PDB file of C-alpha atoms in Angstrom:
ATOM      1  CA  MET A 378      25.031  89.529 171.908  1.00 46.00           C
ATOM      2  CA  LYS A 379      24.653  85.954 170.716  1.00 49.00           C
ATOM      3  CA  VAL A 380      21.698  85.208 168.460  1.00 51.00           C
ATOM      4  CA  VAL A 381      20.676  81.772 167.260  1.00 48.00           C
ATOM      5  CA  VAL A 382      17.792  81.180 164.871  1.00 51.00           C
ATOM      6  CA  ARG A 383      16.249  77.708 164.618  1.00 51.00           C
ATOM      7  CA  LYS A 384      13.068  76.436 163.047  1.00 53.00           C
ATOM      8  CA  LYS A 385      10.526  75.170 165.533  1.00 49.00           C
ATOM      9  CA  ASP A 386       8.450  72.139 164.617  1.00 45.00           C
ATOM     10  CA  GLY A 387       5.249  72.576 166.655  1.00 59.00           C
ATOM     11  CA  ASP A 388       3.594  75.916 165.981  1.00 75.00           C
ATOM     12  CA  GLY A 389       5.634  77.026 162.966  1.00 82.00           C
ATOM     13  CA  ARG A 390       7.198  80.046 164.690  1.00 90.00           C
ATOM     14  CA  ILE A 391      10.928  80.524 164.337  1.00 93.00           C
ATOM     15  CA  PRO A 392      12.613  81.316 167.675  1.00 93.00           C
ATOM     16  CA  VAL A 393      14.944  84.310 167.788  1.00 93.00           C
ATOM     17  CA  VAL A 394      17.222  83.845 170.780  1.00 93.00           C
ATOM     18  CA  ILE A 395      18.441  87.012 172.481  1.00 94.00           C
ATOM     19  CA  GLY A 396      20.801  87.463 175.396  1.00 91.00           C
ATOM     20  CA  THR A 397      19.427  90.813 176.538  1.00 92.00           C
ATOM     21  CA  GLU A 398      16.257  92.067 178.223  1.00 94.00           C
ATOM     22  CA  PHE A 399      14.764  93.249 174.910  1.00 95.00           C
ATOM     23  CA  ILE A 400      15.518  93.826 171.230  1.00 96.00           C
ATOM     24  CA  LYS A 401      14.126  96.483 168.928  1.00 96.00           C
ATOM     25  CA  LEU A 402      11.816  95.303 166.141  1.00 97.00           C
ATOM     26  CA  GLU A 403      14.032  96.413 163.255  1.00 96.00           C
ATOM     27  CA  ALA A 404      17.071  94.699 164.796  1.00 95.00           C
ATOM     28  CA  ALA A 405      15.073  91.531 165.486  1.00 95.00           C
ATOM     29  CA  MET A 406      13.986  91.365 161.849  1.00 96.00           C
ATOM     30  CA  LYS A 407      17.592  91.620 160.663  1.00 95.00           C
ATOM     31  CA  LEU A 408      18.958  89.142 163.206  1.00 94.00           C
ATOM     32  CA  ALA A 409      16.246  86.605 162.373  1.00 94.00           C
ATOM     33  CA  ASN A 410      17.183  86.898 158.701  1.00 94.00           C
ATOM     34  CA  ALA A 411      13.567  87.871 158.014  1.00 94.00           C
ATOM     35  CA  VAL A 412      14.891  90.686 155.809  1.00 94.00           C
ATOM     36  CA  PRO A 413      18.243  91.139 154.061  1.00 92.00           C
ATOM     37  CA  SER A 414      18.818  94.716 155.286  1.00 92.00           C
ATOM     38  CA  GLY A 415      17.740  97.363 157.739  1.00 91.00           C
ATOM     39  CA  GLY A 416      16.424  99.514 154.892  1.00 94.00           C
ATOM     40  CA  ILE A 417      13.976  96.832 153.848  1.00 95.00           C
ATOM     41  CA  ALA A 418      12.934  96.311 157.479  1.00 95.00           C
ATOM     42  CA  LYS A 419      12.310 100.061 157.818  1.00 95.00           C
ATOM     43  CA  THR A 420      10.173 100.142 154.676  1.00 96.00           C
ATOM     44  CA  LEU A 421       8.096  97.100 155.640  1.00 97.00           C
ATOM     45  CA  ILE A 422       7.444  98.498 159.104  1.00 96.00           C
ATOM     46  CA  GLN A 423       6.494 101.955 157.816  1.00 96.00           C
ATOM     47  CA  GLU A 424       4.122 100.422 155.234  1.00 96.00           C
ATOM     48  CA  GLY A 425       2.306  98.465 157.955  1.00 96.00           C
ATOM     49  CA  GLN A 426       3.394  95.053 156.676  1.00 96.00           C
ATOM     50  CA  VAL A 427       4.731  93.859 160.043  1.00 97.00           C
ATOM     51  CA  THR A 428       2.691  92.649 162.995  1.00 97.00           C
ATOM     52  CA  VAL A 429       3.787  92.406 166.622  1.00 97.00           C
ATOM     53  CA  ASN A 430       1.748  90.122 168.859  1.00 96.00           C
ATOM     54  CA  GLY A 431      -0.946  89.999 166.170  1.00 95.00           C
ATOM     55  CA  GLU A 432      -1.313  93.773 165.676  1.00 96.00           C
ATOM     56  CA  VAL A 433       0.124  95.961 162.914  1.00 97.00           C
ATOM     57  CA  CYS A 434       3.157  97.874 164.210  1.00 96.00           C
ATOM     58  CA  THR A 435       4.675 100.920 162.504  1.00 95.00           C
ATOM     59  CA  MET A 436       7.322 101.651 165.168  1.00 93.00           C
ATOM     60  CA  ARG A 437      10.831 100.549 164.147  1.00 88.00           C
ATOM     61  CA  GLY A 438      12.064 101.001 167.712  1.00 91.00           C
ATOM     62  CA  LYS A 439       9.312  98.882 169.282  1.00 96.00           C
ATOM     63  CA  LYS A 440      10.896  96.889 172.110  1.00 97.00           C
ATOM     64  CA  LEU A 441      10.307  93.151 171.897  1.00 97.00           C
ATOM     65  CA  HIS A 442      10.722  91.060 175.034  1.00 97.00           C
ATOM     66  CA  PRO A 443      10.919  87.268 175.396  1.00 95.00           C
ATOM     67  CA  GLY A 444       7.506  85.817 174.585  1.00 95.00           C
ATOM     68  CA  ASP A 445       6.660  88.507 172.020  1.00 96.00           C
ATOM     69  CA  THR A 446       6.033  87.480 168.424  1.00 96.00           C
ATOM     70  CA  PHE A 447       6.338  89.272 165.112  1.00 97.00           C
ATOM     71  CA  SER A 448       5.377  88.379 161.567  1.00 96.00           C
ATOM     72  CA  CYS A 449       6.604  89.672 158.226  1.00 94.00           C
ATOM     73  CA  LEU A 450       6.849  88.399 154.658  1.00 92.00           C
ATOM     74  CA  GLY A 451       4.950  85.243 155.619  1.00 92.00           C
ATOM     75  CA  GLY A 452       7.280  84.251 158.451  1.00 94.00           C
ATOM     76  CA  GLN A 453       6.365  84.095 162.126  1.00 96.00           C
ATOM     77  CA  TYR A 454       9.037  84.661 164.774  1.00 96.00           C
ATOM     78  CA  LEU A 455       9.146  84.245 168.559  1.00 95.00           C
ATOM     79  CA  ILE A 456      11.539  86.199 170.773  1.00 95.00           C
ATOM     80  CA  THR A 457      13.070  83.902 173.375  1.00 94.00           C
ATOM     81  CA  ILE A 458      15.985  83.906 175.795  1.00 90.00           C
ATOM     82  CA  HIS A 459      16.903  80.264 175.361  1.00 73.00           C
ATOM     83  CA  ALA A 460      17.147  77.815 172.503  1.00 53.00           C
ATOM     84  CA  ALA A 461      14.291  75.432 171.794  1.00 51.00           C
ATOM     85  CA  PRO A 462      15.152  71.773 172.535  1.00 55.00           C
TER      86      PRO A 462
END
């Protein structure tokens, strides 16, 4: 799976490009470099410090599809299937 992370100018969300139908929240956080390890991702999710589409999410295995967003540690990320121009 090829993942490319680029900063987006307009709305401040960082696109996380995936080549599959979905990605699990914990994996998306690691691939977006939002957290340095899976253990930290797990802890943040369990403590309710991560939002998915604007709502607190405590499920590490939550499936994110293109168009979904998540936020953690002050960063906002957008799951997408293609790179932003």
